[in-house]
XYZ file of C-alpha atoms in Angstrom:
667
model
C 17.133 -32.447 4.590
C 19.742 -30.268 6.253
C 22.184 -27.922 4.654
C 20.453 -25.701 2.110
C 21.757 -25.033 -1.345
C 24.602 -22.544 -1.138
C 25.439 -20.183 -3.993
C 28.251 -18.336 -2.257
C 29.930 -18.572 1.122
C 28.452 -16.380 3.865
C 30.149 -13.020 3.913
C 30.369 -10.920 7.018
C 31.634 -7.392 7.219
C 34.611 -6.358 9.253
C 32.648 -3.847 11.269
C 32.798 -6.060 14.302
C 36.399 -5.044 14.916
C 37.208 -2.462 17.522
C 36.436 1.070 16.322
C 39.516 3.023 15.392
C 37.818 6.392 15.359
C 37.659 8.721 12.401
C 37.709 12.451 12.679
C 34.361 13.957 11.599
C 36.301 16.887 10.149
C 38.320 14.579 7.882
C 35.142 12.819 6.725
C 33.433 16.142 6.043
C 36.425 17.528 4.132
C 36.658 14.410 1.949
C 32.922 14.486 1.255
C 32.940 18.219 0.521
C 35.886 17.852 -1.860
C 34.083 15.043 -3.675
C 30.872 17.052 -3.966
C 32.749 20.170 -5.077
C 34.615 18.340 -7.850
C 31.386 16.680 -8.956
C 29.516 19.997 -9.097
C 32.322 21.527 -11.148
C 32.220 18.572 -13.542
C 28.462 18.956 -14.003
C 28.863 22.685 -14.691
C 31.561 22.108 -17.329
C 29.632 19.260 -18.916
C 26.388 21.241 -19.044
C 28.194 24.207 -20.600
C 29.641 21.951 -23.305
C 26.242 20.415 -24.078
C 23.912 23.404 -23.926
C 26.133 26.331 -24.928
C 29.281 25.545 -26.874
C 32.073 22.973 -26.654
C 34.740 24.006 -24.185
C 37.608 25.448 -26.200
C 40.671 23.168 -26.209
C 43.524 24.307 -24.030
C 46.917 22.804 -23.394
C 49.010 22.617 -20.229
C 52.491 22.135 -21.601
C 54.493 21.843 -18.383
C 52.334 19.093 -16.865
C 53.458 16.343 -19.242
C 56.854 16.439 -21.005
C 57.008 16.723 -24.799
C 53.250 16.507 -25.527
C 51.582 18.303 -22.615
C 48.035 17.793 -21.374
C 45.257 18.756 -23.781
C 41.693 19.199 -22.479
C 38.568 19.737 -24.581
C 34.922 18.989 -23.801
C 32.306 18.491 -26.510
C 28.630 17.479 -26.043
C 29.468 13.757 -25.906
C 32.115 14.242 -23.234
C 29.835 16.685 -21.440
C 27.087 14.071 -21.197
C 29.400 11.622 -19.432
C 30.711 14.366 -17.153
C 27.126 15.166 -16.115
C 26.423 11.505 -15.333
C 29.684 11.105 -13.398
C 29.152 14.332 -11.478
C 25.593 13.428 -10.518
C 26.721 10.054 -9.162
C 29.651 11.620 -7.312
C 27.468 14.222 -5.551
C 25.264 11.508 -4.039
C 28.315 9.402 -3.152
C 30.188 12.354 -1.620
C 27.294 13.246 0.649
C 26.737 9.609 1.602
C 30.428 8.986 2.307
C 30.494 11.514 5.171
C 28.297 9.322 7.376
C 29.566 6.041 5.955
C 33.222 6.859 6.625
C 32.469 7.616 10.282
C 30.407 4.480 10.821
C 32.717 2.107 8.933
C 35.945 3.837 10.067
C 37.478 4.173 6.611
C 41.237 4.789 6.717
C 42.686 8.180 5.881
C 44.031 6.838 2.580
C 40.520 6.137 1.311
C 39.327 9.606 2.357
C 42.145 11.190 0.351
C 41.889 8.955 -2.721
C 38.084 9.197 -3.064
C 38.013 12.792 -4.411
C 41.082 12.023 -6.543
C 39.183 9.119 -8.060
C 36.282 11.435 -8.898
C 38.704 13.917 -10.491
C 40.172 11.143 -12.662
C 36.687 10.007 -13.678
C 35.905 13.551 -14.836
C 39.204 13.927 -16.681
C 38.621 10.903 -18.943
C 35.734 12.435 -20.961
C 37.441 15.844 -20.809
C 40.627 14.580 -22.481
C 41.283 16.171 -25.865
C 44.165 13.979 -27.020
C 45.198 10.348 -26.978
C 48.056 10.975 -24.542
C 45.855 12.870 -22.086
C 43.153 10.236 -22.388
C 45.572 7.414 -21.601
C 47.029 9.357 -18.673
C 43.576 10.045 -17.191
C 42.543 6.434 -17.823
C 45.563 5.115 -15.912
C 45.016 7.572 -13.051
C 41.421 6.357 -12.822
C 42.562 2.738 -12.763
C 45.262 3.344 -10.136
C 42.890 5.253 -7.842
C 40.217 2.578 -8.130
C 42.709 -0.197 -7.311
C 43.789 1.666 -4.162
C 40.172 2.082 -3.096
C 39.337 -1.565 -3.741
C 42.266 -2.504 -1.463
C 40.982 -0.340 1.400
C 40.528 -3.389 3.656
C 43.614 -5.163 2.329
C 44.120 -7.155 5.532
C 41.410 -9.552 4.356
C 42.506 -12.256 1.908
C 39.353 -11.861 -0.211
C 40.092 -8.155 -0.696
C 43.704 -8.815 -1.715
C 42.585 -11.458 -4.201
C 39.948 -9.155 -5.701
C 42.418 -6.266 -5.912
C 45.029 -8.413 -7.640
C 42.504 -9.790 -10.112
C 41.195 -6.307 -10.886
C 44.681 -4.828 -11.255
C 45.775 -7.521 -13.708
C 42.680 -7.271 -15.899
C 42.658 -3.477 -15.914
C 46.311 -3.418 -16.970
C 45.669 -5.921 -19.750
C 42.843 -3.699 -20.935
C 45.084 -0.642 -20.741
C 47.730 -2.389 -22.836
C 45.146 -3.108 -25.539
C 43.998 0.533 -25.444
C 47.559 1.826 -25.575
C 48.361 -0.270 -28.610
C 45.092 0.509 -30.407
C 45.160 4.288 -29.838
C 48.845 4.572 -30.730
C 48.179 2.748 -33.993
C 45.285 5.120 -34.682
C 47.388 8.202 -33.878
C 50.210 7.044 -36.120
C 47.840 6.295 -39.006
C 45.984 9.620 -38.675
C 49.161 11.618 -38.145
C 48.108 13.353 -34.941
C 47.602 13.010 -31.221
C 44.551 15.203 -30.636
C 41.075 13.801 -31.170
C 40.204 16.777 -33.367
C 43.238 16.122 -35.568
C 42.414 12.424 -35.833
C 38.826 13.236 -36.829
C 40.095 15.530 -39.583
C 42.415 12.904 -41.090
C 40.491 9.715 -40.391
C 40.036 9.186 -44.163
C 43.756 8.401 -44.344
C 43.355 5.378 -42.073
C 43.333 2.150 -44.084
C 40.635 -0.521 -43.580
C 43.179 -2.915 -42.057
C 44.279 -0.352 -39.483
C 40.648 0.459 -38.712
C 39.891 -3.205 -38.083
C 42.906 -3.528 -35.758
C 41.858 -0.415 -33.822
C 38.274 -1.680 -33.570
C 39.372 -5.014 -32.101
C 41.944 -3.571 -29.678
C 39.669 -0.825 -28.374
C 36.779 -3.267 -28.025
C 39.013 -5.396 -25.788
C 40.273 -2.414 -23.786
C 37.003 -0.582 -23.331
C 34.995 -3.794 -23.014
C 37.138 -4.931 -20.080
C 36.353 -1.707 -18.212
C 32.643 -1.971 -19.036
C 32.482 -5.543 -17.739
C 31.596 -7.213 -21.053
C 32.091 -10.932 -21.631
C 34.545 -12.537 -21.353
C 36.477 -9.709 -19.626
C 33.901 -9.217 -16.866
C 35.486 -11.413 -14.199
C 36.981 -8.529 -12.189
C 33.608 -6.873 -11.693
C 31.845 -9.409 -9.394
C 35.104 -9.714 -7.429
C 36.062 -6.069 -6.920
C 32.637 -4.485 -6.352
C 31.668 -6.582 -3.311
C 35.010 -6.064 -1.557
C 35.323 -2.312 -2.110
C 33.705 0.150 0.343
C 30.121 0.760 -0.703
C 30.594 4.410 -1.840
C 33.461 3.205 -4.021
C 31.308 0.362 -5.352
C 28.668 2.922 -6.328
C 31.225 5.078 -8.152
C 32.744 2.112 -9.948
C 29.417 0.573 -10.935
C 27.455 3.716 -11.787
C 30.225 5.946 -13.182
C 33.491 4.138 -13.986
C 32.034 1.318 -16.100
C 30.183 3.986 -18.133
C 33.541 5.243 -19.342
C 34.099 1.928 -21.088
C 30.945 2.710 -23.058
C 32.218 6.269 -23.584
C 35.398 4.920 -25.151
C 33.467 2.676 -27.524
C 31.219 5.563 -28.595
C 34.031 8.105 -28.852
C 36.576 6.046 -30.785
C 34.652 3.337 -32.612
C 31.358 5.086 -33.393
C 32.369 8.754 -33.611
C 36.028 9.110 -34.632
C 36.056 6.078 -36.933
C 32.336 6.206 -37.696
C 30.251 5.116 -39.344
C 31.273 1.763 -37.889
C 31.288 -1.297 -40.179
C 28.558 -3.906 -40.145
C 30.734 -6.594 -38.554
C 31.494 -4.369 -35.564
C 27.793 -3.710 -35.026
C 27.065 -7.431 -35.131
C 29.939 -8.108 -32.710
C 28.663 -5.488 -30.265
C 25.138 -6.868 -30.499
C 26.227 -10.481 -29.834
C 28.616 -9.597 -27.001
C 26.057 -7.247 -25.451
C 23.262 -9.813 -25.603
C 25.430 -12.574 -24.150
C 26.687 -10.267 -21.381
C 23.161 -9.171 -20.461
C 21.855 -12.738 -20.166
C 24.961 -14.004 -18.373
C 24.961 -11.145 -15.863
C 21.232 -11.425 -15.144
C 21.485 -15.205 -14.716
C 24.297 -14.995 -12.173
C 22.555 -12.131 -10.374
C 19.442 -14.288 -10.013
C 21.375 -17.072 -8.224
C 23.797 -14.954 -6.149
C 23.242 -14.740 -2.405
C 25.828 -12.026 -1.708
C 23.908 -8.741 -2.010
C 26.781 -6.686 -3.450
C 27.866 -9.497 -5.779
C 24.286 -9.665 -7.063
C 24.370 -5.927 -7.795
C 27.760 -6.295 -9.505
C 26.384 -8.921 -11.885
C 23.408 -6.626 -12.458
C 25.857 -3.957 -13.577
C 27.328 -6.366 -16.104
C 23.812 -7.111 -17.342
C 22.985 -3.442 -17.876
C 26.283 -2.714 -19.614
C 25.393 -5.598 -21.902
C 22.028 -4.016 -22.730
C 23.710 -0.704 -23.536
C 26.283 -2.438 -25.764
C 23.507 -4.375 -27.481
C 21.721 -1.087 -28.193
C 24.905 0.385 -29.699
C 25.368 -2.690 -31.884
C 21.742 -2.572 -33.025
C 22.105 1.118 -33.848
C 25.212 0.398 -35.935
C 23.516 -2.413 -37.866
C 20.372 -0.376 -38.479
C 22.348 2.654 -39.660
C 24.323 0.452 -42.062
C 21.031 -0.917 -43.417
C 19.726 2.610 -44.076
C 17.129 2.576 -41.290
C 18.249 5.913 -39.870
C 15.209 6.678 -37.735
C 15.203 3.292 -36.007
C 18.998 3.447 -35.560
C 18.585 6.760 -33.756
C 15.992 5.221 -31.426
C 18.434 2.432 -30.482
C 21.202 4.975 -29.904
C 18.873 7.097 -27.772
C 17.968 3.973 -25.776
C 21.651 3.412 -24.988
C 22.179 7.013 -23.833
C 18.989 7.115 -21.737
C 19.892 3.797 -20.123
C 23.251 5.244 -19.103
C 21.397 7.823 -17.010
C 18.883 5.301 -15.676
C 21.515 2.758 -14.696
C 23.635 5.408 -13.014
C 20.633 6.495 -10.918
C 19.285 3.145 -9.752
C 22.664 1.452 -9.356
C 23.995 4.338 -7.260
C 20.953 4.009 -5.023
C 21.213 0.204 -4.874
C 24.881 0.135 -3.839
C 24.415 2.920 -1.305
C 21.450 1.063 0.197
C 23.513 -2.133 0.269
C 26.212 -0.167 2.079
C 23.653 0.935 4.647
C 22.666 -2.702 5.181
C 26.330 -3.641 5.558
C 26.945 -0.813 8.023
C 23.776 -1.589 9.982
C 24.135 -5.373 10.185
C 27.697 -6.298 9.221
C 26.285 -8.754 6.649
C 26.032 -9.077 2.889
C 24.660 -12.619 2.784
C 20.956 -12.576 1.907
C 20.467 -15.972 3.546
C 21.293 -14.363 6.899
C 19.337 -11.145 6.427
C 15.569 -10.576 6.442
C 13.253 -8.451 8.527
C 15.084 -5.199 7.748
C 11.836 -3.424 6.881
C 11.091 -2.937 10.581
C 14.573 -1.942 11.681
C 15.602 0.033 8.563
C 12.367 1.342 6.992
C 13.921 4.220 5.036
C 16.656 2.039 3.549
C 14.041 -0.587 2.669
C 11.931 1.885 0.703
C 14.974 3.302 -1.082
C 16.336 -0.116 -2.038
C 12.881 -1.094 -3.290
C 12.911 1.967 -5.555
C 16.324 0.961 -6.922
C 15.176 -2.635 -7.450
C 12.126 -1.415 -9.377
C 14.416 0.570 -11.677
C 16.688 -2.423 -12.245
C 13.707 -4.591 -13.228
C 12.880 -2.386 -16.220
C 9.186 -2.377 -15.303
C 6.785 0.598 -15.694
C 7.313 3.513 -13.262
C 10.869 2.248 -12.767
C 13.950 4.239 -13.808
C 14.993 1.663 -16.413
C 11.620 1.303 -18.114
C 11.831 4.117 -20.683
C 15.247 3.141 -22.029
C 14.361 -0.550 -22.319
C 11.080 0.361 -24.007
C 13.003 2.460 -26.553
C 15.382 -0.452 -27.170
C 12.550 -2.925 -27.704
C 10.809 -0.516 -30.110
C 13.991 -0.176 -32.185
C 14.370 -3.957 -32.398
C 10.720 -4.577 -33.261
C 10.570 -1.927 -35.996
C 13.817 -2.841 -37.773
C 13.401 -3.491 -41.538
C 13.542 -7.300 -41.398
C 12.161 -7.961 -44.860
C 14.912 -6.340 -46.933
C 17.968 -7.434 -44.924
C 18.756 -11.045 -44.061
C 21.270 -10.087 -41.370
C 18.720 -7.939 -39.554
C 16.109 -10.669 -39.881
C 18.476 -13.037 -38.055
C 20.075 -10.660 -35.560
C 17.109 -8.674 -34.273
C 15.068 -11.625 -32.969
C 18.191 -12.809 -31.120
C 18.620 -9.362 -29.606
C 14.946 -9.134 -28.658
C 15.104 -12.547 -27.013
C 18.224 -11.539 -25.081
C 16.521 -8.372 -23.822
C 13.394 -10.284 -22.787
C 15.319 -13.088 -21.036
C 17.678 -10.743 -19.219
C 14.750 -8.577 -18.080
C 12.890 -11.598 -16.710
C 15.976 -12.821 -14.858
C 16.596 -9.307 -13.527
C 13.073 -9.246 -12.100
C 13.736 -12.572 -10.349
C 17.050 -11.278 -8.965
C 15.579 -8.063 -7.600
C 12.484 -9.748 -6.154
C 14.835 -12.132 -4.360
C 17.091 -9.348 -3.086
C 14.231 -7.205 -1.826
C 11.835 -9.889 -0.628
C 14.370 -12.146 1.084
C 16.707 -9.441 2.316
C 14.247 -6.861 3.631
C 10.897 -8.560 4.242
C 9.763 -11.571 6.303
C 11.602 -12.258 9.557
C 15.274 -11.794 10.443
C 17.355 -14.935 10.090
C 20.303 -13.862 12.244
C 20.922 -11.811 15.396
C 22.724 -9.177 13.329
C 19.657 -8.645 11.130
C 17.396 -8.598 14.173
C 19.404 -5.748 15.731
C 20.034 -3.750 12.530
C 20.491 0.022 12.739
C 19.106 2.584 10.319
C 21.549 4.637 8.248
C 22.798 8.014 9.444
C 21.186 11.267 8.179
C 23.971 12.043 5.685
C 23.786 8.510 4.299
C 20.026 8.846 3.886
C 20.515 12.240 2.229
C 22.902 10.753 -0.352
C 20.480 7.927 -1.065
C 17.645 10.436 -1.253
C 19.383 12.352 -4.044
C 19.848 9.146 -6.049
C 16.209 8.217 -5.372
C 15.066 11.607 -6.676
C 16.972 10.898 -9.881
C 15.265 7.506 -10.194
C 11.808 9.027 -9.789
C 12.549 11.857 -12.211
C 13.774 9.507 -14.940
C 10.846 7.154 -14.379
C 7.975 9.660 -14.596
C 9.476 12.673 -16.414
C 12.191 11.561 -18.881
C 11.454 14.789 -20.768
C 14.231 16.381 -18.662
C 16.695 14.497 -20.884
C 15.100 15.708 -24.122
C 17.223 18.827 -24.845
C 20.438 17.094 -23.768
C 19.690 14.053 -25.911
C 18.931 16.150 -28.990
C 22.309 17.909 -28.821
C 24.370 14.773 -28.199
C 22.701 12.692 -30.920
C 23.625 15.345 -33.492
C 27.322 14.666 -32.842
C 27.119 10.928 -33.641
C 26.914 9.447 -37.156
C 23.852 7.292 -36.423
C 21.815 10.272 -35.177
C 23.118 13.083 -37.329
C 20.849 12.910 -40.374
C 17.734 11.260 -38.944
C 14.741 12.174 -36.849
C 15.226 11.977 -33.104
C 12.860 10.776 -30.368
C 10.873 13.501 -28.651
C 10.944 12.981 -24.903
C 7.938 15.015 -23.831
C 5.009 14.162 -21.588
C 4.364 11.507 -24.242
C 7.357 9.815 -25.878
C 7.036 9.945 -29.669
C 9.380 8.081 -31.996
C 10.480 9.249 -35.467
C 8.971 7.196 -38.284
C 7.572 4.586 -35.875
C 3.976 4.081 -34.764
C 4.756 3.895 -31.084
C 4.343 6.256 -28.147
C 4.010 6.094 -24.389
C 3.483 8.470 -21.476
C 5.514 7.399 -18.399
C 4.035 10.187 -16.298
C 0.494 9.110 -17.144
C 1.380 5.523 -16.238
C 2.564 6.735 -12.839
C -0.632 8.734 -12.325
C -2.768 5.722 -13.285
C -0.838 3.520 -10.855
C -1.262 6.009 -8.021
C -5.001 6.276 -8.694
C -5.351 2.480 -8.812
C -3.463 1.999 -5.543
C -5.397 4.771 -3.807
C -8.681 3.338 -5.037
C -7.763 -0.159 -3.842
C -6.833 1.145 -0.404
C -10.062 3.142 -0.170
C -12.143 0.093 -1.117
C -10.285 -2.059 1.384
C -10.873 0.510 4.127
C -14.559 0.799 3.243
C -14.934 -2.984 3.243
C -13.211 -3.295 6.613
C -15.696 -0.853 8.152
C -18.767 -2.709 6.828
C -17.943 -6.277 7.799
C -17.911 -7.873 11.257
C -14.642 -8.042 13.125
C -12.879 -11.344 12.516
C -12.411 -13.797 15.360
C -8.899 -14.048 16.722
C -7.154 -17.288 15.745
C -3.531 -18.445 15.657
C -1.727 -18.371 12.324
C -1.710 -21.770 10.630
C 1.848 -23.068 10.386
C 1.568 -26.626 9.177
C 0.883 -28.049 12.613
C 3.571 -26.034 14.373
C 2.676 -23.815 17.292
C 4.629 -20.812 16.017
C 6.229 -19.515 12.828
C 10.031 -19.433 12.847
C 12.550 -17.917 10.397
C 13.492 -21.444 9.262
C 10.053 -21.803 7.660
C 10.539 -18.974 5.154
C 12.305 -18.887 1.837
C 15.988 -18.043 1.757
C 17.765 -16.494 -1.213
C 19.244 -19.875 -2.044
C 15.928 -21.739 -2.010
C 14.285 -18.926 -4.006
C 16.894 -19.277 -6.775
C 17.002 -23.091 -6.764
C 14.383 -23.569 -9.545
C 16.305 -21.171 -11.793
C 19.505 -23.051 -11.065
C 17.845 -26.286 -12.170
C 16.585 -24.723 -15.401
C 20.021 -23.287 -16.272
C 22.021 -26.172 -14.814
C 24.084 -26.679 -17.966
C 25.118 -23.029 -18.033
C 25.809 -22.605 -14.310
C 27.518 -26.000 -13.743
C 27.340 -26.013 -9.962
C 29.666 -28.214 -7.896
C 27.247 -30.482 -6.043
C 28.117 -32.529 -2.967
C 25.651 -34.850 -1.190
C 26.611 -36.208 2.240
C 24.482 -38.943 3.861
C 24.864 -39.772 7.575
C 23.442 -43.013 8.998
C 22.524 -43.913 12.544
C 25.197 -45.980 14.253
C 22.606 -48.590 15.230
C 21.555 -49.298 11.662
C 22.929 -48.444 8.235
C 19.408 -48.568 6.841
C 18.174 -45.578 8.873
C 19.228 -42.125 7.700
C 20.057 -39.521 10.323
C 20.869 -36.583 8.041
C 21.268 -35.725 4.381
C 23.381 -32.659 3.600
C 23.202 -31.175 0.111
C 25.705 -28.539 -0.939
C 26.075 -26.794 -4.278
C 28.703 -24.135 -4.911
C 28.228 -21.829 -7.867
C 31.169 -20.178 -9.562
C 31.638 -18.111 -12.693
C 31.776 -20.606 -15.570
C 33.918 -18.391 -17.777
C 36.310 -17.638 -14.940
C 36.636 -21.332 -14.150
C 37.252 -22.582 -17.691
C 39.048 -19.578 -19.201
C 40.849 -17.581 -16.531
C 41.924 -20.371 -14.198
C 44.038 -22.191 -16.852
C 45.482 -18.873 -18.049
C 46.421 -17.807 -14.518
C 47.984 -21.211 -13.884
C 50.042 -20.916 -17.073
C 51.150 -17.377 -16.180
C 52.259 -18.513 -12.731
C 54.296 -21.339 -14.247
C 55.874 -18.936 -16.731
C 56.597 -16.438 -13.949
C 58.286 -19.198 -11.948
C 60.595 -19.957 -14.844
C 61.238 -16.248 -15.402
C 62.191 -15.770 -11.756
C 65.214 -18.017 -12.311
C 66.717 -15.360 -14.586
C 66.750 -12.831 -11.698
C 70.250 -13.676 -10.548
C 71.197 -10.179 -9.427
C 73.730 -9.759 -12.240
C 73.695 -6.203 -13.629
C 75.389 -7.387 -16.817
C 72.605 -9.897 -17.474
C 69.937 -7.234 -16.928
C 71.702 -4.867 -19.338
C 71.824 -7.663 -21.903
C 68.076 -8.206 -21.545
C 67.457 -4.465 -21.964
C 69.637 -4.321 -25.067
C 67.876 -7.312 -26.573
C 64.471 -5.743 -25.911
C 65.558 -2.441 -27.512
C 66.883 -4.309 -30.574
C 63.538 -6.124 -30.993
C 61.619 -2.818 -30.718
C 63.855 -1.163 -33.345
C 63.438 -4.090 -35.728
C 59.647 -4.029 -35.356
C 59.550 -0.235 -35.763
C 61.671 -0.468 -38.880
């Protein structure tokens, strides 16, 4: 049978074009500016968490009428620390990456501006400042996604991302303006002081609108479609910032507005977050397990992890409403710890994928392989990131997922029917998404880095530059630290949980050498697990070495290859063939477009010369939801274009009509 199963078209990088040259000074200045802004953000965030909230201050001349108001509390400080840590690794990495990939000057200028906008969002002290920083972040990210705008795929991804991010911004604008009007103030502190004046109907409207706006940025279903499009086409340092820092701010918005300002959140919101989070986690992990584009696989993995965090927030809300304060705090702590873990291993994964792209010009796993010999450092670093994404012991994501599972297992099922129905669903979603994530990462690492190269580009791959390896090394250090010594997050977590309704009046997990949970008979020592693993591996190697010395040398013989004289790359598994059993199991959910072509010999129609089997996988939600909507919008836009006659009088009439409608609605 010829023609293997294809999950996505082969993607090649544009590095084969003639080098345009990039000044090392410009690359260094851009990287230094990024690192400097990130370090400043970490310092401000740490001061707000460990000392005292940064006093609010207002810059009146920067924005007419309302000015810019900045204030950092422990919650905002936590997200500034995460963003700054990601940006330091990315800034260092980008120095070497920009020189090798010849990034244009626009990207070098916008990259530090993007980091500044990311830090401004959690530092905003008012609705107006928040919306301004949010739009600056969106505009900078769109420009960076369109870095290689000469390619049609990049233009399509940029357009898709721009449309969805603006729809999300419109929902946020409407929801936060309604909240400000109901609370009688623009600052977050003023809204918190008058939130009792907000009616239940207004609260419900704000909950729904902000869930749409923040959920679209976090990549939650069904507003996730921009994420697997934009991340693969953006430069890899930008992909790391978007996936490990920007999507976190969608979670920040949900926590800040829905759980803190309007908290305690109602039961229906917690159930909605839990269902959407569970569905997003399973959907993202499933598509990651069948994707053959390395960066697209990592993008779907991001959606999966944002789903797990949202599920944890929903579980915490439901448990707090049921009076299970201690267990609710564990779920909330799981969400916050997973934010750190995901930022660490996803930064490392995207930077390693960027090194593969720079060293081979390929993203298609079916054409990679054998990188362990040519890129040993990148192979080890990507393996560390993959271990964290699997949620297995001694991986960066293990502690947070263990905390989440403990909160779901120990929920009071007997007294509450809703919990008895919801928690098993959530536990099943966590288990299924974790299993699919393991399959996705085993495929990415095993097929992409091990075995033999399946293309000339993979065979002649080049290792990453020293600055790129240094950036990945910083992210790897974060992965190791979170995997074996999560106690470093203990003091920070204690201070942030006190500011949230679900963790204010309950016991909090103690992240020491042994993790101990409040009111729950469960504990674990990640560091001791790592020590036990190291001892076991060292013992196995010692026994193997001792056995090799005490047995006769084996006779030389050729490797058995099914009758063939030599082993070729065609004999090994590809990413597509590895994922084919999973595609069969989830055929109804994936709905692949299958095409079978049969060629006969010209001498006889009864003898088959070749059978070609093709299957193209696409996003089911995008196909059945977004495609009809986009088609309808294009038709409507075509009709609307006919009104653009160039007549100033007609345009003034439209403006007057719009103003009249606004005045009537306002009245």
